[in-house]
Coordinates of C-alpha atoms and ligand atoms in Angstrom, one line a residue:
X1 CA 0.0 0.0 0.0
X2 CA 3.0 2.2 0.3
X3 CA 3.9 2.4 -3.4
X4 CA 3.6 5.7 -5.2
X5 CA 3.3 7.9 -2.2
X6 CA 5.2 11.1 -2.0
X7 CA 7.0 12.6 1.0
X8 CA 4.1 14.8 1.9
X9 CA 1.8 11.9 2.4
X10 CA 4.2 10.2 4.8
X11 CA 5.1 13.3 6.7
X12 CA 2.1 13.1 9.0
X13 CA 1.3 9.7 10.4
X14 CA -2.3 8.4 9.9
X15 CA -2.4 7.4 13.6
X16 CA 0.0 8.1 16.3
X17 CA -0.7 6.8 19.8
X18 CA 1.8 7.0 22.6
X19 CA 1.6 5.8 26.2
X20 CA -2.1 4.9 25.9
X21 CA -3.6 3.4 29.1
X22 CA -7.2 2.7 30.0
X23 CA -8.5 0.9 33.1
X24 CA -12.0 0.0 34.1
X25 CA -11.8 -0.1 37.9
X26 CA -9.1 -2.6 38.8
X27 CA -9.0 -4.0 35.2
X28 CA -6.2 -2.7 33.0
X29 CA -7.8 -3.0 29.6
X30 CA -5.0 -1.2 27.8
X31 CA -1.5 -0.8 29.2
X32 CA 1.0 1.7 27.8
X33 CA 0.4 1.2 24.2
X34 CA 2.6 3.0 21.6
X35 CA 1.7 2.6 17.9
X36 CA 2.2 4.6 14.8
X37 CA 0.4 3.9 11.6
X38 CA 1.8 5.5 8.5
X39 CA -0.5 7.2 6.1
X40 CA -1.6 4.6 3.5
X41 CA -0.7 1.6 5.6
X42 CA -3.2 -1.2 6.3
X43 CA -2.7 -2.5 9.8
X44 CA -4.4 -5.4 11.5
X45 CA -4.9 -5.3 15.3
X46 CA -4.8 -9.0 16.1
X47 CA -5.6 -10.5 19.5
X48 CA -8.0 -12.8 21.4
X49 CA -11.2 -11.6 23.0
X50 CA -10.5 -9.2 25.8
X51 CA -7.1 -8.2 24.6
X52 CA -8.0 -4.6 24.5
X53 CA -8.5 -4.1 20.7
X54 CA -11.9 -2.3 21.0
X55 CA -10.7 -0.1 23.8
X56 CA -7.7 0.9 21.8
X57 CA -9.8 1.6 18.7
X58 CA -12.3 3.6 20.7
X59 CA -9.5 5.7 22.1
X60 CA -8.1 6.3 18.6
X61 CA -11.6 7.4 17.5
X62 CA -12.0 9.7 20.5
X63 CA -14.9 7.7 21.9
X64 CA -13.1 6.6 25.0
X65 CA -10.9 9.0 26.9
X66 CA -7.5 7.5 27.7
X67 CA -6.3 7.6 31.4
X68 CA -2.9 8.5 30.1
X69 CA -1.3 9.0 26.7
X70 CA -2.1 10.9 23.6
X71 CA -3.6 10.0 20.2
X72 CA -3.2 12.0 17.0
X73 CA -5.0 11.2 13.8
X74 CA -3.4 12.9 10.8
X75 CA -1.7 15.1 13.3
X76 CA -5.0 16.2 15.0
X77 CA -7.0 15.4 18.1
X78 CA -9.3 12.4 17.3
X79 CA -12.5 14.4 17.6
X80 CA -11.2 17.1 15.3
X81 CA -10.2 14.5 12.7
X82 CA -13.6 12.9 13.0
X83 CA -15.4 16.2 12.7
X84 CA -13.3 17.1 9.6
X85 CA -14.6 13.9 7.9
X86 CA -11.2 12.3 7.8
X87 CA -12.3 9.1 9.7
X88 CA -14.8 6.4 8.8
X89 CA -15.5 3.7 11.3
X90 CA -17.3 0.4 11.7
X91 CA -17.7 -0.1 15.4
X92 CA -18.0 -3.5 17.0
X93 CA -21.4 -2.7 18.3
X94 CA -24.1 -0.6 16.7
X95 CA -27.2 -1.0 14.6
X96 CA -28.7 0.7 11.5
X97 CA -31.4 3.3 11.6
X98 CA -34.6 1.5 10.9
X99 CA -37.4 2.7 8.5
X100 CA -35.0 3.8 5.8
X101 CA -33.9 1.9 2.7
X102 CA -30.3 1.1 2.3
X103 CA -29.9 3.8 -0.3
X104 CA -31.7 6.4 1.8
X105 CA -29.5 5.6 4.8
X106 CA -26.3 5.8 2.9
X107 CA -27.5 9.1 1.2
X108 CA -28.4 10.6 4.6
X109 CA -24.9 9.8 5.9
X110 CA -23.3 11.1 2.8
X111 CA -25.0 14.5 3.3
X112 CA -23.3 14.8 6.6
X113 CA -19.8 14.9 5.0
X114 CA -18.1 17.8 3.2
X115 CA -16.8 15.7 0.3
X116 CA -18.8 12.4 0.1
X117 CA -18.3 9.7 -2.6
X118 CA -21.2 9.2 -5.0
X119 CA -23.7 6.9 -3.3
X120 CA -23.9 4.6 -6.3
X121 CA -20.2 4.1 -6.3
X122 CA -20.2 3.2 -2.6
X123 CA -23.1 0.8 -3.1
X124 CA -21.1 -0.9 -5.9
X125 CA -17.8 -0.9 -3.9
X126 CA -19.5 -2.6 -1.0
X127 CA -21.6 -5.0 -3.0
X128 CA -24.9 -3.5 -1.7
X129 CA -26.4 -2.3 -5.0
X130 CA -28.8 -5.2 -4.9
X131 CA -30.0 -4.2 -1.5
X132 CA -30.4 -0.5 -2.3
X133 CA -34.2 -0.5 -2.1
X134 CA -34.4 -2.8 0.9
X135 CA -35.5 -1.5 4.3
X136 CA -32.5 -1.7 6.7
X137 CA -34.6 -3.8 9.1
X138 CA -34.8 -6.6 6.5
X139 CA -31.1 -7.4 6.2
X140 CA -29.1 -10.5 7.2
X141 CA -26.1 -10.2 9.5
X142 CA -23.7 -10.2 6.6
X143 CA -25.8 -7.7 4.6
X144 CA -25.9 -5.4 7.7
X145 CA -22.2 -5.5 7.9
X146 CA -21.8 -4.5 4.3
X147 CA -24.2 -1.6 4.7
X148 CA -22.3 -0.5 7.8
X149 CA -19.2 -0.7 5.7
X150 CA -20.9 1.5 3.0
X151 CA -21.7 4.0 5.8
X152 CA -18.1 4.1 7.0
X153 CA -16.9 4.7 3.4
X154 CA -19.3 7.2 2.0
X155 CA -17.7 10.3 3.6
X156 CA -14.5 9.3 1.6
X157 CA -12.4 9.2 4.8
X158 CA -8.6 9.0 4.7
X159 CA -8.6 6.7 7.7
X160 CA -10.9 3.7 7.9
X161 CA -11.3 1.9 11.2
X162 CA -13.0 -1.5 11.2
X163 CA -13.6 -3.3 14.5
X164 CA -14.0 -7.0 13.8
X165 CA -16.1 -6.2 10.7
X166 CA -16.6 -9.8 9.6
X167 CA -17.9 -11.1 12.9
X168 CA -21.5 -11.6 11.6
X169 CA -20.5 -12.6 8.0
X170 CA -20.3 -16.2 6.8
X171 CA -17.0 -17.6 5.4
X172 CA -17.9 -16.9 1.8
X173 CA -19.0 -13.4 2.5
X174 CA -15.9 -12.7 4.4
X175 CA -13.7 -13.0 1.3
X176 CA -15.9 -10.6 -0.6
X177 CA -15.8 -8.2 2.3
X178 CA -12.0 -8.2 2.5
X179 CA -11.6 -7.9 -1.2
X180 CA -13.8 -4.8 -1.1
X181 CA -11.7 -3.5 1.8
X182 CA -8.5 -4.2 -0.2
X183 CA -9.8 -2.2 -3.2
X184 CA -10.4 0.8 -0.9
X185 CA -7.0 0.4 0.7
X186 CA -5.4 0.5 -2.7
X187 CA -6.8 4.0 -3.2
X188 CA -4.3 5.1 -0.7
X189 CA -6.4 5.0 2.4
X190 CA -5.1 4.3 5.8
X191 CA -6.8 1.2 7.3
X192 CA -6.8 -0.1 10.8
X193 CA -8.9 -3.2 11.4
X194 CA -9.3 -5.5 14.5
X195 CA -9.6 -9.2 14.2
X196 CA -9.0 -12.3 16.2
X197 CA -8.3 -14.4 13.1
X198 CA -4.7 -14.7 12.2
X199 CA -5.7 -15.7 8.6
X200 CA -7.5 -12.4 8.1
X201 CA -4.6 -10.3 9.4
X202 CA -2.2 -12.4 7.4
X203 CA -4.1 -12.1 4.1
X204 CA -5.2 -8.4 4.2
X205 CA -2.8 -6.3 6.2
X206 CA 0.6 -4.8 5.4
X207 CA 1.5 -5.1 9.1
X208 CA 0.1 -6.9 12.1
X209 CA 0.1 -5.5 15.6
X210 CA -0.6 -8.3 18.1
X211 CA -2.3 -7.4 21.4
X212 CA -2.7 -9.7 24.4
X213 CA -3.8 -8.6 27.9
X214 CA -3.8 -4.9 27.1
X215 CA -0.3 -4.9 25.7
X216 CA 1.3 -5.0 22.2
X217 CA 3.2 -8.2 22.2
X218 CA 4.4 -8.3 18.6
X219 CA 4.4 -5.9 15.7
X220 CA 5.7 -6.9 12.3
X221 CA 4.9 -8.1 8.8
X222 CA 2.3 -10.9 8.4
X223 CA 5.2 -13.3 7.6
X224 CA 7.0 -12.4 10.8
X225 CA 3.9 -12.7 12.9
X226 CA 2.9 -16.0 11.3
X227 CA 6.3 -17.4 12.1
X228 CA 6.0 -16.3 15.7
X229 CA 2.6 -17.7 16.1
X230 CA 3.7 -21.1 14.7
X231 CA 4.3 -22.5 18.1
X232 CA 3.8 -26.3 18.4
X233 CA 3.4 -28.3 21.6
X234 CA 5.0 -31.7 22.3
X235 CA 3.4 -33.8 25.1
X236 CA 4.8 -37.1 26.3
X237 CA 4.5 -39.4 29.3
X238 CA 7.9 -39.1 31.1
X239 CA 7.8 -40.0 34.7
X240 CA 10.8 -38.6 36.6
X241 CA 12.4 -36.5 33.8
X242 CA 13.8 -33.1 34.7
X243 CA 11.6 -30.5 33.0
X244 CA 14.3 -27.8 33.4
X245 CA 16.6 -30.0 31.4
X246 CA 13.9 -30.5 28.7
X247 CA 13.4 -26.8 28.6
X248 CA 17.0 -26.4 27.4
X249 CA 16.6 -28.7 24.4
X250 CA 17.1 -27.1 21.0
X251 CA 13.8 -25.8 19.6
X252 CA 12.1 -25.8 23.0
X253 CA 10.8 -22.5 24.4
X254 CA 9.5 -23.7 27.7
X255 CA 8.7 -27.0 29.5
X256 CA 6.3 -27.8 32.3
X257 CA 5.2 -30.9 34.1
X258 CA 1.6 -32.1 34.4
X259 CA 1.6 -35.2 36.5
X260 CA 3.4 -37.9 34.6
X261 CA 3.3 -35.8 31.4
X262 CA 5.7 -33.2 30.2
X263 CA 4.5 -30.4 27.9
X264 CA 7.1 -28.7 25.7
X265 CA 6.2 -25.5 24.0
X266 CA 8.3 -25.3 20.9
X267 CA 9.6 -22.7 18.5
X268 CA 10.9 -25.6 16.3
X269 CA 9.1 -28.8 17.2
X270 CA 11.0 -30.8 14.6
X271 CA 14.4 -30.0 16.2
X272 CA 12.9 -30.6 19.6
X273 CA 11.5 -33.9 18.7
X274 CA 14.7 -35.1 17.1
X275 CA 16.7 -34.3 20.2
X276 CA 14.0 -35.6 22.5
X277 CA 13.9 -39.0 20.8
X278 CA 17.7 -39.2 20.7
X279 CA 18.3 -38.4 24.3
X280 CA 15.2 -39.9 26.1
X281 CA 14.3 -43.3 24.5
X282 CA 12.0 -44.1 27.5
X283 CA 9.4 -41.5 26.4
X284 CA 5.9 -42.8 25.7
X285 CA 2.6 -41.4 24.2
X286 CA 4.4 -38.7 22.3
X287 CA 2.0 -36.2 20.7
X288 CA 2.8 -33.2 18.6
X289 CA 0.1 -30.5 18.2
X290 CA -0.2 -27.1 16.6
X291 CA -0.9 -24.6 19.3
X292 CA -4.2 -22.7 19.0
X293 CA -3.8 -19.1 18.2
X294 CA -4.8 -18.2 21.7
X295 CA -1.8 -20.2 23.1
X296 CA 0.4 -18.6 20.4
X297 CA -0.6 -15.1 21.6
X298 CA 0.0 -16.1 25.2
X299 CA 3.4 -17.5 24.2
X300 CA 4.2 -14.1 22.7
X301 CA 3.5 -12.4 26.0
X302 CA 6.4 -14.4 27.4
X303 CA 4.5 -16.3 30.0
X304 CA 2.5 -18.8 28.0
X305 CA 3.6 -22.0 29.6
X306 CA 3.0 -20.8 33.1
X307 CA -0.4 -19.2 32.5
X308 CA -3.5 -21.0 33.7
X309 CA -6.2 -21.7 31.1
X310 CA -9.1 -19.4 31.5
X311 CA -7.4 -17.5 34.2
X312 CA -6.6 -14.3 32.3
X313 CA -7.5 -11.1 34.0
Ligands
ADP401 N1 -16.9 -0.3 29.4 C1 -16.2 -1.3 30.0 N2 -16.4 -1.5 31.3 C2 -15.7 -2.4 32.0 N3 -14.8 -3.3 31.4 C3 -14.6 -3.1 30.1 C4 -15.3 -2.1 29.3 N4 -14.9 -2.2 28.0 C5 -14.0 -3.2 28.0 N5 -13.8 -3.8 29.2 C6 -12.9 -4.9 29.5 O1 -11.6 -4.5 29.0 C7 -11.0 -5.6 28.5 C8 -10.6 -5.3 27.0 O2 -11.8 -5.3 26.3 P1 -11.9 -4.9 24.7 O3 -11.1 -3.7 24.5 O4 -13.3 -4.9 24.3 O5 -11.1 -6.2 24.1 P2 -11.2 -6.8 22.7 O6 -11.8 -5.8 21.8 O7 -9.8 -7.1 22.3 O8 -12.0 -8.1 22.8 C9 -11.9 -6.8 28.6 O9 -11.5 -7.5 29.8 C10 -13.3 -6.1 28.8 O10 -14.1 -6.9 29.6
MG402 MG1 -13.4 -6.0 20.5

């Protein structure tokens, strides 16, 4: 998305957030986040439920006031950027105004912006032309999301913020949605979208920022993040083996004991298995599994092996 941009476009970041913190009572939803998104970049905010993605996005949009830290959107306060029509958003929650047709609704929203896109063009871009005459109360979940996308776009914003936009869309519809998003991004827009699917982040973002427990735990290209998330786990029955020793095997990130079993969390499970079999012929019931994305995220926080399942704050 960075090709063909001139120096003026890159001089001011699309989003600049520094030292962002937000707590709800004792719960630290977002802890000291720093993130800069270049103008024209498409960034995925990836993390499990409860990671703090929505809170971060709502602070970037000026909907939630941070406890500490500052946000600038194209160099301005979020609310000023929103008022100027520079920002289009699809929030995680929200519904459509009833009693209007899709075209009427998109037209009304367009009239609120200084330089809207032609309504027909937006309906076409978002695949909602066929729904134009339909009352907004008669839409499926996926159709509603596409109309909400049209509403986010019609003001022709420079920054598009999408919070888990495909949550209500079936698998087939998702691809269409992301293709439409990609077409918009190619017009030089800055896009920030939240997702808890690694595949979506991988396929449609230039850069992936991973959040877990209110912190940014990784920030890199999709390829880099995919490699980091590719943690595999080896389990085996091994009474009496020293887990500390196993933890030092090549390819092993951490080791823990669960009764008679040992569980090795591996950066390189092939290397670990090779050494494990060579050094400990007495192992039984060996099992190698791909870690779920949730485990991979926790691993990225640096305390994956010691964390209790379901015990996250
Ligand atoms: N308005 C709120 N009041 C209290 N707790 C909240 C509120 N909003 C979010 N939280 C909590 O903050 C944490 C982060 O939530 P959220 O930002 O919605 O995460 P995500 O979008 O990654 O699922 C969660 O533990 C959530 O329950
Ligand atoms: Mg959320």
